[in-house]
XYZ file of C-alpha atoms in Angstrom:
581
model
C -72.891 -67.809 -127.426
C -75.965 -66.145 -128.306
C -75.698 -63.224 -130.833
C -78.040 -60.864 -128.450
C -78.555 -61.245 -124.800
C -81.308 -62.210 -123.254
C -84.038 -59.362 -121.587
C -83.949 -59.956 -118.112
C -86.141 -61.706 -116.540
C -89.182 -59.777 -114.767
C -89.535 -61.081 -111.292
C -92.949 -61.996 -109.567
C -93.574 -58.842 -108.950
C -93.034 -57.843 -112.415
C -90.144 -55.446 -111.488
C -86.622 -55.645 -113.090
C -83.611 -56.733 -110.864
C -80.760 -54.225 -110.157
C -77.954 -55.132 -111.996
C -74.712 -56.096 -109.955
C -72.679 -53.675 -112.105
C -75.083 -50.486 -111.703
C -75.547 -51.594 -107.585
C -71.562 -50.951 -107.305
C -71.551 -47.727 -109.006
C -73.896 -46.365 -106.205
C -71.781 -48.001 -103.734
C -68.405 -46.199 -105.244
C -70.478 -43.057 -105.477
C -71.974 -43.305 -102.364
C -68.925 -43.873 -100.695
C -66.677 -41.029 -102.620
C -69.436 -38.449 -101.679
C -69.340 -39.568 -98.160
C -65.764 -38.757 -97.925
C -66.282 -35.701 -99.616
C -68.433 -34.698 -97.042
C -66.265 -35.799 -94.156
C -63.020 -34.274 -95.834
C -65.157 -31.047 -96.094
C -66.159 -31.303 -92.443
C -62.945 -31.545 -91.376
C -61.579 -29.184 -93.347
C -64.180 -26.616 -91.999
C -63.043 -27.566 -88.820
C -59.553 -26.956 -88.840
C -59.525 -24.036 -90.960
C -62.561 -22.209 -88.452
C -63.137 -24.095 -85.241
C -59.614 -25.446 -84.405
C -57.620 -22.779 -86.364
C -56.263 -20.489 -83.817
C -54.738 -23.503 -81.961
C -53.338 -25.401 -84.914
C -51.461 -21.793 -85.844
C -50.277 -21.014 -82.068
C -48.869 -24.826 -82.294
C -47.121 -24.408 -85.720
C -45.519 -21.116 -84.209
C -43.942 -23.085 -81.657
C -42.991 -25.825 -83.607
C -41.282 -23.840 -86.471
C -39.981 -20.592 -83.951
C -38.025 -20.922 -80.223
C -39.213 -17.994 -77.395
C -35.346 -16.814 -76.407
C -34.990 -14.691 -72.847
C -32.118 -13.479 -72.778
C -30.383 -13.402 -69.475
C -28.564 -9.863 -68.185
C -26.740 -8.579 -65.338
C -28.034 -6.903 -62.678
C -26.640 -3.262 -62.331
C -23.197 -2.810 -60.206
C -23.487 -0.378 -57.451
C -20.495 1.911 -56.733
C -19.892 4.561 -53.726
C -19.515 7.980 -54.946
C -16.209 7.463 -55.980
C -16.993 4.831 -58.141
C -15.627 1.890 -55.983
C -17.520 -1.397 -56.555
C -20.213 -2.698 -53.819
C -22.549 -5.285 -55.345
C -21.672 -6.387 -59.227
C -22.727 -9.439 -60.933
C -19.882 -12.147 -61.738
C -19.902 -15.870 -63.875
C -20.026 -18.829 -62.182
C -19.941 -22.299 -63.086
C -22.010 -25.670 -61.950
C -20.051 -28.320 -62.718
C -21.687 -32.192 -63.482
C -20.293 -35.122 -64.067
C -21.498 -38.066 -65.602
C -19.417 -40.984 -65.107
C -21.101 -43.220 -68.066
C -19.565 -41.129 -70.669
C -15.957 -41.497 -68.897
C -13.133 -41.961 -71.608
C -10.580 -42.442 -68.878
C -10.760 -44.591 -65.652
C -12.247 -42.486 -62.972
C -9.497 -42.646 -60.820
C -7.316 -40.754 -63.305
C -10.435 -38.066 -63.774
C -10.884 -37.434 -60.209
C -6.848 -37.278 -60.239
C -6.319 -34.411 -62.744
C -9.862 -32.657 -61.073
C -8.390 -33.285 -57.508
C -5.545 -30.214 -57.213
C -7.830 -27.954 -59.439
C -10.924 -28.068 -57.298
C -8.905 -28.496 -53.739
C -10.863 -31.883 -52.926
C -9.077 -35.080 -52.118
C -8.894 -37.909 -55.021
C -10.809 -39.925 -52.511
C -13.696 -37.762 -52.261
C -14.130 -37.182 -55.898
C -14.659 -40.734 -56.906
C -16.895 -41.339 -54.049
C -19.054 -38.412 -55.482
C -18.519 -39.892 -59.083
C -20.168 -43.117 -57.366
C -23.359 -41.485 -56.696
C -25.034 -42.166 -60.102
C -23.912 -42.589 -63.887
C -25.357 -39.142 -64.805
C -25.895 -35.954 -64.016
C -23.776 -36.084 -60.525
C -23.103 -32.133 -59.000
C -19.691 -32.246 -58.398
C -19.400 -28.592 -57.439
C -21.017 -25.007 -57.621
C -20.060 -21.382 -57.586
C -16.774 -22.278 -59.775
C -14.735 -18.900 -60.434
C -14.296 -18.615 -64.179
C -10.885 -18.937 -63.351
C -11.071 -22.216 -62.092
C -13.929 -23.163 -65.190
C -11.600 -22.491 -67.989
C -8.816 -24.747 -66.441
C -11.029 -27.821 -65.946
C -12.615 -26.773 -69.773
C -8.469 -26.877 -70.786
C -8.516 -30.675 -69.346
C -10.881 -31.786 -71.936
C -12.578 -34.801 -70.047
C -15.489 -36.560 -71.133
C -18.273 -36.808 -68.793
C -17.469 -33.584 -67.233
C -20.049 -30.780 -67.957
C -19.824 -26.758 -66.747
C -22.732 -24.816 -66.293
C -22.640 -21.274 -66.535
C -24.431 -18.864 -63.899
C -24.675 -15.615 -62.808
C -23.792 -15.325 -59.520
C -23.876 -11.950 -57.177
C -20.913 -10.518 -55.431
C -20.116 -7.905 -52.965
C -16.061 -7.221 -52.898
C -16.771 -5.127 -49.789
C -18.445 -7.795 -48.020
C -19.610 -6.321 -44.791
C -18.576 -3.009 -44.766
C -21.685 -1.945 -46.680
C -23.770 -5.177 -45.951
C -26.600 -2.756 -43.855
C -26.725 -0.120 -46.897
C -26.640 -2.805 -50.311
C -28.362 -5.595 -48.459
C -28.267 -9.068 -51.048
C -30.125 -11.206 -53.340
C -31.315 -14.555 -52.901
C -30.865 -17.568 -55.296
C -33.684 -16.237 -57.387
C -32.126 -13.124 -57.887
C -34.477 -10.820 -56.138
C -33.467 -8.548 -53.473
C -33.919 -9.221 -49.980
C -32.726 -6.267 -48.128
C -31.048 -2.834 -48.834
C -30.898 -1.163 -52.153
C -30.954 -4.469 -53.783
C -34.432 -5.010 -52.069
C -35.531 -1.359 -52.987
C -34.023 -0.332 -56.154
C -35.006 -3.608 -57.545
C -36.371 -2.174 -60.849
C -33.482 0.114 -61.397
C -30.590 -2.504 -60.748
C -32.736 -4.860 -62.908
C -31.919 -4.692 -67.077
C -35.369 -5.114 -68.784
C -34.955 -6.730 -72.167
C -38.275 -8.259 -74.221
C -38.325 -11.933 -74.960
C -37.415 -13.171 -78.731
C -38.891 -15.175 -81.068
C -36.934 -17.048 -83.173
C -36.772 -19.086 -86.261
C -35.931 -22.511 -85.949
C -35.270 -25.423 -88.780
C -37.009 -28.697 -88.542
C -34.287 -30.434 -85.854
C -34.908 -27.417 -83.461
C -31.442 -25.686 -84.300
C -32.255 -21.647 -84.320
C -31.361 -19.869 -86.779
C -28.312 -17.503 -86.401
C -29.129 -14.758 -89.261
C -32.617 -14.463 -87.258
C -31.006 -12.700 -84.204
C -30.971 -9.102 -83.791
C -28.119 -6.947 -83.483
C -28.875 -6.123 -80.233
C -29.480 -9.627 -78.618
C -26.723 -9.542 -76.680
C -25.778 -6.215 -75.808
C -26.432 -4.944 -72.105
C -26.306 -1.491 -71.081
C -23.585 -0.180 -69.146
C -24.879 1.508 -66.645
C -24.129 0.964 -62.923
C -26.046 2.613 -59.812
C -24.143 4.950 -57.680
C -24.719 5.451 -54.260
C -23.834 8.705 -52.040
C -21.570 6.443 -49.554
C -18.207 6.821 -49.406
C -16.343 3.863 -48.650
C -13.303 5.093 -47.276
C -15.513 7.294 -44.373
C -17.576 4.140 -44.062
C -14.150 2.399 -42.950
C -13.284 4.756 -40.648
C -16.051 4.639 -39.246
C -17.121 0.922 -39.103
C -13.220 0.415 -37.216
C -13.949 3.080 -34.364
C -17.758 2.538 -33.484
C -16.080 -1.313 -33.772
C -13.324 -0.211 -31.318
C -15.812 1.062 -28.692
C -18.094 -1.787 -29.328
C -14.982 -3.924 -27.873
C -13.890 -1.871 -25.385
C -17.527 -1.802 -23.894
C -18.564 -4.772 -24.498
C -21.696 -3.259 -26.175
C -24.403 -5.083 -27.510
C -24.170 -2.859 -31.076
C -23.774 0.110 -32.185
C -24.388 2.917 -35.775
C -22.451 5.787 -37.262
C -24.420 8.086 -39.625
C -22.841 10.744 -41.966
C -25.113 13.347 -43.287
C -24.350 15.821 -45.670
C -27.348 18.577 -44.471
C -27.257 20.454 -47.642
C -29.246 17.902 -49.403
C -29.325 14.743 -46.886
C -26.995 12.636 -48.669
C -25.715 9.862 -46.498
C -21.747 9.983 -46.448
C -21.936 7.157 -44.510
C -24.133 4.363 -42.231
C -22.862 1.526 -40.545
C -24.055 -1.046 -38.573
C -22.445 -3.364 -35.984
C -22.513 -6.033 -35.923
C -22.545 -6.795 -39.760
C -22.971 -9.697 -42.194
C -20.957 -11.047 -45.522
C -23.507 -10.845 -48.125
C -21.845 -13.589 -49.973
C -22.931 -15.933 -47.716
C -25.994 -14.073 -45.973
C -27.665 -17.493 -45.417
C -25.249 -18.544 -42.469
C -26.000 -15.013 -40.212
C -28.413 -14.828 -37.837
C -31.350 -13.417 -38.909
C -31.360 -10.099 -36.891
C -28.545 -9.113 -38.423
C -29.992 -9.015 -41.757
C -31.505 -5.538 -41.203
C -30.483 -2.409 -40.379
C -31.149 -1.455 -37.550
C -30.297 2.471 -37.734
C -33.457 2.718 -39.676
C -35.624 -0.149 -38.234
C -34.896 0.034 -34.156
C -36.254 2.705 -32.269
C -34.774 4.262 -29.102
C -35.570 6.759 -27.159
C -32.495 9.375 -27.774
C -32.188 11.152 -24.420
C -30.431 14.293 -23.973
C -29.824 14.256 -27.850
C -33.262 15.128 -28.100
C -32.590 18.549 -25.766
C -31.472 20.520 -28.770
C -34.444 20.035 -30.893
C -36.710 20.739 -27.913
C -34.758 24.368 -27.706
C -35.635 24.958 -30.917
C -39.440 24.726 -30.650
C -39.440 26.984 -27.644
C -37.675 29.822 -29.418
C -39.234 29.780 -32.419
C -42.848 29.502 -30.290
C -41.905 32.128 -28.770
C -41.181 30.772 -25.093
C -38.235 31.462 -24.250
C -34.922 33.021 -25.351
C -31.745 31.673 -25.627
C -30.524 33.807 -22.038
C -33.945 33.526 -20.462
C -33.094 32.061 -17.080
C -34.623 28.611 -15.786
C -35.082 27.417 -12.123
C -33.025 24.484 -11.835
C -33.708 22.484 -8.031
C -32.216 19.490 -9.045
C -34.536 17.679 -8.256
C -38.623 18.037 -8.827
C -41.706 16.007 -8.749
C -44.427 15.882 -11.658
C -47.373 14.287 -11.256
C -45.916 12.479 -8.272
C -43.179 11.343 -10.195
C -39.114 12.023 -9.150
C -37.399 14.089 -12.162
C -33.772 14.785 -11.533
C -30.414 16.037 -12.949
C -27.834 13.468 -13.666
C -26.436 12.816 -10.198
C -29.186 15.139 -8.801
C -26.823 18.272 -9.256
C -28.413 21.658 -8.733
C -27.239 24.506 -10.951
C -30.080 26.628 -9.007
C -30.535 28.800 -12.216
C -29.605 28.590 -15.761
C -30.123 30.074 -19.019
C -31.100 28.210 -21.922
C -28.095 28.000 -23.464
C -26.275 27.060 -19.683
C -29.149 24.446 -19.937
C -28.054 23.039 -23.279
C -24.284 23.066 -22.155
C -24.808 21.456 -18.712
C -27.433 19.066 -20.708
C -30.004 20.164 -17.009
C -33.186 17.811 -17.264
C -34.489 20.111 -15.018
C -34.093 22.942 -16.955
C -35.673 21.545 -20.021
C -38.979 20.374 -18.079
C -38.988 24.609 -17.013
C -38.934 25.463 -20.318
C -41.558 23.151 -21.708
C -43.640 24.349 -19.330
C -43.832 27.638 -20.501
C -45.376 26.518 -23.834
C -49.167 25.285 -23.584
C -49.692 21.573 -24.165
C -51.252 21.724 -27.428
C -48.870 24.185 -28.849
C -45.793 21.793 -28.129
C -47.720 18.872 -29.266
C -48.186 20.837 -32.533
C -44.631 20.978 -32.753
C -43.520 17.601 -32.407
C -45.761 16.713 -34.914
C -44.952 19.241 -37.695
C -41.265 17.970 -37.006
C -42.160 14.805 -37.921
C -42.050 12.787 -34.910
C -43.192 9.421 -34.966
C -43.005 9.446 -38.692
C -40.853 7.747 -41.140
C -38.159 10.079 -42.833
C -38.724 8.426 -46.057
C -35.167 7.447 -46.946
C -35.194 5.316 -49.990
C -34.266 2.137 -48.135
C -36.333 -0.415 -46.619
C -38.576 -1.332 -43.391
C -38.161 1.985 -41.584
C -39.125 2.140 -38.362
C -42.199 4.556 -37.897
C -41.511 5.967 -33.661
C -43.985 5.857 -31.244
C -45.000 9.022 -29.492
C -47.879 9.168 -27.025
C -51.522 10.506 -28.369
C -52.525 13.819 -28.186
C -54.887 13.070 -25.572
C -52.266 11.328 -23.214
C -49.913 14.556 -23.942
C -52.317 16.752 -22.817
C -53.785 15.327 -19.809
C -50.761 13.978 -18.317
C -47.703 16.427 -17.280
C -45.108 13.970 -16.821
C -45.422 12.669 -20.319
C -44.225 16.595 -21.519
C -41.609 16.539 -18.706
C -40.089 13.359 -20.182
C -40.364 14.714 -23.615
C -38.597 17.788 -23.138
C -35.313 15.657 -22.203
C -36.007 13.004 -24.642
C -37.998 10.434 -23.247
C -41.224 8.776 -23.125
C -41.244 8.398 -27.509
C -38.839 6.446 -29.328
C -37.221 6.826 -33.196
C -34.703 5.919 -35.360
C -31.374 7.055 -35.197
C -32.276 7.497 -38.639
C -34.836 10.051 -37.589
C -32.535 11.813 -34.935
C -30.184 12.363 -37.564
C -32.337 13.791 -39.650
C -34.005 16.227 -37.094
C -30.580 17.849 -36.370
C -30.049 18.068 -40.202
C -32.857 20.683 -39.476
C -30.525 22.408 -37.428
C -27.326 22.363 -39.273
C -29.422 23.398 -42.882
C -30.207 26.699 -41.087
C -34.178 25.084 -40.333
C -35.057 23.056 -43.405
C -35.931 19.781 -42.615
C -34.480 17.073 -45.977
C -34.913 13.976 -46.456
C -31.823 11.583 -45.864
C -31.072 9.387 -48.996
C -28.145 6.597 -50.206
C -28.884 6.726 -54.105
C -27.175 9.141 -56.251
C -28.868 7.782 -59.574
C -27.627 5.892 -62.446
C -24.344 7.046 -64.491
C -22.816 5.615 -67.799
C -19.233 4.714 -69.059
C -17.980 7.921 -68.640
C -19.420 8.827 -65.447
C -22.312 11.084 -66.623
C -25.870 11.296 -65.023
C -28.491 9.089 -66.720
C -30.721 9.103 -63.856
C -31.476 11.057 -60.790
C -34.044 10.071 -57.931
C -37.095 12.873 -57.699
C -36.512 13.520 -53.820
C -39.102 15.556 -52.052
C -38.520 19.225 -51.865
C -37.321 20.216 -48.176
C -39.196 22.208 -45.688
C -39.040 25.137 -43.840
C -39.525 24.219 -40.110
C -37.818 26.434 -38.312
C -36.133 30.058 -39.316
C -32.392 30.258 -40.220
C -31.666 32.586 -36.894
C -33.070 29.690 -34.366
C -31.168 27.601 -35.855
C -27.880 29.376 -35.657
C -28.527 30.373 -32.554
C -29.384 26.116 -31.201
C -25.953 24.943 -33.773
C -23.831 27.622 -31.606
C -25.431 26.518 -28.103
C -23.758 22.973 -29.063
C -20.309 24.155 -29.710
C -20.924 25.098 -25.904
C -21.055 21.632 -24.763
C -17.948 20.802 -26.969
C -16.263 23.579 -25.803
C -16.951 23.493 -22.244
C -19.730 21.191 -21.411
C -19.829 17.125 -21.789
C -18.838 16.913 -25.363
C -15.382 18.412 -24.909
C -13.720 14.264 -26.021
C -15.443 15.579 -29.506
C -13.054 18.965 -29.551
C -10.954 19.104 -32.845
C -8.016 21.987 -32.751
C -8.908 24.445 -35.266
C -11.784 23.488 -35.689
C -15.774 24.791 -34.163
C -17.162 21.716 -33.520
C -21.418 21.646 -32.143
C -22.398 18.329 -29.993
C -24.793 16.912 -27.966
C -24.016 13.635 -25.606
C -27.134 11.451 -24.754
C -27.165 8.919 -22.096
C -30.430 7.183 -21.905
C -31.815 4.719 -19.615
C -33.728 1.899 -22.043
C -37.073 1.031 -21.633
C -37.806 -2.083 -19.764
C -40.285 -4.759 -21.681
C -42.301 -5.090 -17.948
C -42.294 -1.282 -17.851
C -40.553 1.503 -16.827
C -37.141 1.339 -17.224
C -34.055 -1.016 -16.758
C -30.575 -0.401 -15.512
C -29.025 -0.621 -19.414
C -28.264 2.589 -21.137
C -28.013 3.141 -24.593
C -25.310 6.413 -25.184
C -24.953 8.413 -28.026
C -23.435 11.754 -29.215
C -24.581 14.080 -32.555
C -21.822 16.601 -33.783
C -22.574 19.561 -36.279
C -19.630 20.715 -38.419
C -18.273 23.284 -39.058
C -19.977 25.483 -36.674
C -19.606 28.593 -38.833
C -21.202 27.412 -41.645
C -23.143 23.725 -40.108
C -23.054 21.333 -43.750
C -22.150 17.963 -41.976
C -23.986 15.908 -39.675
C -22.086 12.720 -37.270
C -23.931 10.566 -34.930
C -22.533 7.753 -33.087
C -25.108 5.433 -30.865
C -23.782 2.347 -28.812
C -26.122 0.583 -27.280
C -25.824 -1.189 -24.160
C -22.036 -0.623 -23.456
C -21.109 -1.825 -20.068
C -17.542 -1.408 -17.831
C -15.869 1.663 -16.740
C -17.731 5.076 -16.997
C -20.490 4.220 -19.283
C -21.999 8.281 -21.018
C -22.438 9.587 -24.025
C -19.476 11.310 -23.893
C -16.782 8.658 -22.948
C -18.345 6.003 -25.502
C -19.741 7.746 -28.349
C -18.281 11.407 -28.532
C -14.770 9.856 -29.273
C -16.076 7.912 -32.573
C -17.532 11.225 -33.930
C -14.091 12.534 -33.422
C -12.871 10.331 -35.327
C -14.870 10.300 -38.280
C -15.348 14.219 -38.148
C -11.606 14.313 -38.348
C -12.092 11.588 -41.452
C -14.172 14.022 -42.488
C -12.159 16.647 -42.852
C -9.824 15.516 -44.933
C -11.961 13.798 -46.977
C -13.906 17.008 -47.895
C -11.268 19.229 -47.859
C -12.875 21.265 -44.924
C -10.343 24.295 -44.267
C -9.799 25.258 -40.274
C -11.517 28.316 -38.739
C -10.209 31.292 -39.905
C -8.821 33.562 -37.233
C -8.107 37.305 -37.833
């Protein structure tokens, strides 16, 4: 070996060759800056463009989004009786691969628990080796003693499921939720925000297998308020009521029938009921026209009910006086149409008040007349005829009442009017209208909700209800309320009398409107009673409709269930007899 190397040799070209050594040093360097630059690039993009996704993505990795489920809000009556509250409920699974024990002995201790034959369990366990639904809606009763078993395989779900002890005594007024949990009908459909608990969603810390991590939840994760919404029903009036409008409904054979209680001084509802009814628990096997109320959604047109209302609005216009005397023939013809009295009597002449009592068609079209047709248009619409009442349930009906043009023009559509036909309402609306009466003229608006009370029974929560209205003066009033007791005490209302007791009524008897026009040979009947006449505070109407069999009027169907619940009524508010001196 040579003590020095040779000097490379010079190519052709007279250039030196790269050595092999020096050629892989640029490759390694090459290469590591290369890298460099992609680890940079990379870098840069993760830490600028990509960054907002790769933190949202760690944050749901390393955390768990928790909703808590809660309750919906009971609903009470007045008295603090339960209607709607939410209860536990179990699914149960099985799943028949993870069986310690032959099925037939699973299906044997499952059989007397659940009520299903031995037979029918094991076919069910047949269906699949996991995840079979065995059964749902499970009281918690009936959970904990399957979860006392201890069977593999068998899973229980919990649920929330709601129920409604009352089923359908107050089906019409609470209405029900459907397997989402969202009201379909009553207060349930409109008090939907109230009845619902709002409670934010948490985030959570979670450790690497997913489990959460307990000291991470708040104090007040699972607490729930306790408040519960109170209504202004009262559900033992709502009983006696439901049984005698039921009663008449049999005894008729009627079609259906309501019962409203209205408290005038401020237009809570006492009570409403609706026949026929519905179980809420299981509102998915009635009919579907069941499912409203039809008190509030139905119109009618009210008949002689109407008369008193139409009394007012000629005194306080001015028309007429409570003993200015009408013409009563009997019999008349308007616009070449036949008007008559109820078995064409003729009382020859009447005063307004004889009018009222004898419930004389012909006398109301004689005082109509005496008020111009715009003036008693003006009327019916400043008392809110054809309007809703606002009550703070759902799908009110709205009424239909002719235009103002039609009124006008035509005097047989203001003859009809004046003894309450030709327009259609509510019985809602009725109701409300002789709440005008018995409030001494101010017109309120009817209402179920009372608001929403704690624990210990205190207010958290009151509706804002619309301040009432002065329609007509305290003195017309009076004077219409005491006109009524007339019919009770003499007139057609007397099966609505009550010893000791001044009782104000109005029976209806209406022919119904035929869908090919004009009208049929059905009636719907109805009587409204005021009480007590000395002071008017309550409100009762009864309407049946289409009761057929024996003597079919307001006052031999209806007047006898306002009776009934005004006599309820007493008792229930403590309301002392007439004083005599």
């Amino acid at each position: 070996m040579p003590l020095f190397p040779r000097p490379a040799r010079r190519t052709r070209s007279g250039d030196l060759p790269i050595q092999p050594w020096r050629f892989r040093f640029l490759l390694v360097w090459g290469l590591l800056l290369a890298s460099s630059l992609g680890l940079l690039v990379n870098l840069g993009r993760l830490q600028i463009v990509e960054a907002a996704d790769l933190q949202e993505r760690a944050q749901e990795q390393q955390t768990a989004l928790v909703r808590p489920f809660i309750p919906r809000r009971p609903i009470t009556d007045r008295n603090g009786v339960v209607l709607a509250v939410d209860q536990p409920v179990y699914l149960m699974y099985a799943h028949p691969r993870m069986f310690t024990l032959p099925p037939q002995q699973v299906a044997a201790q499952l059989a007397p628990i659940l009520d299903r034959p031995v037979d029918e369990l094991l076919q069910t366990f047949s269906q699949a080796e996991t995840g079979v639904k065995v059964a749902i809606d499970l009281p918690e009763a009936i959970a904990q003693q399957i979860q006392r078993l201890q069977l593999d395989g068998i899973d229980l779900e919990q649920q929330q499921e709601r129920l409604y002890p009352q089923q359908e005594l107050f089906a019409g007024v609470v209405g029900y939720v459907n397997d989402d949990r969202q009201g379909q009908a009553g207060v349930e459909f409109s008090q939907q925000k109230v009845l619902e608990r709002s409670a934010p969603d948490l985030r959570l810390r979670r450790t690497g297998d997913g489990t959460i991590l307990p000291i991470d939840l708040p104090e007040s994760f699972l607490y729930a308020d306790t408040l519960r919404l109170q209504l202004t029903l009262d559900s033992g009036l709502q009983r006696v009521a439901r049984t005698a409008l039921q009663e008449k409904l049999k005894a008729f054979n009627a079609k259906r029938g309501t019962v409203l209680v209205m408290d005038a001084r401020d237009g809570a509802l006492l009570a409403l009921v609706s026949e026929p009814s519905f179980d809420p628990n299981r509102y998915y096997e009635a009919p579907m026209e069941l499912l409203k109320n039809w008190a509030l959604t139905d119109l009618y047109e009210p008949g002689s009910t109407f008369k008193p209302i139409n009394v007012a609005i000629a005194l306080e216009a001015g028309a007429v006086e409570p003993q200015t005397v009408l013409p009563d023939e009997g019999e008349i013809h308007v616009d070449g149409w036949p008007i008559r009295n109820n078995e064409g009597v003729a009382y020859g002449s009447l005063s307004v008040s004889e009018a009222v009592k004898y419930s004389s068609n012909i006398g109301m079209v004689h005082m109509v007349e005496r008020m111009k047709a715009d003036v008693y248009y003006d009327w019916l619409e400043r008392i809110g005829l054809g309007k809703p009442v606002g009550i703070d349930l759902p799908f009110e009906g709205e009424g239909q009442v002719r235009s103002r043009q039609e009124f006008v023009e035509a005097k047989i559509n203001r003859a009809t009017t004046s003894f309450g036909q030709g327009f259609s309402l509510t019985p809602l609306q009725l109701l409300r209208l002789h709440g005008t009466l018995a409030s001494g003229g101010l017109m309120i608006t009817p209402h179920v909700v009372q608001g929403l009370i704690d624990e210990n029974g205190k207010s958290q929560w009151q509706p804002t209800l619309p301040d009432a209205k002065r329609i007509f003066s305290a003195k017309t009033a009076q004077a219409v309320v005491e006109m009524m007791e007339q019919v009770v005490k003499d007139g057609t209302g007397k099966p609505a009398q009550i010893p000791g007791y001044r009782i104000a009524g109005k029976t209806g008897t209406a022919q119904k409107a035929s869908p090919y026009g004009g009208y049929s040979n059905a009636v719907i009947t109805s009587f409204v009673g005021i009480l007590p006449v000395e002071a008017p505070r309550y409100v009762v109407l009864a309407v049946v409709d289409e009761p057929t069999g024996g003597v079919v009027f307001g006052s031999t169907v209806a007047a006898p269930i306002v009776k009934t619940v005004m006599e309820a009524l007493i008792v229930t508010e403590g309301i002392p007899p007439t004083s005599t001196r």
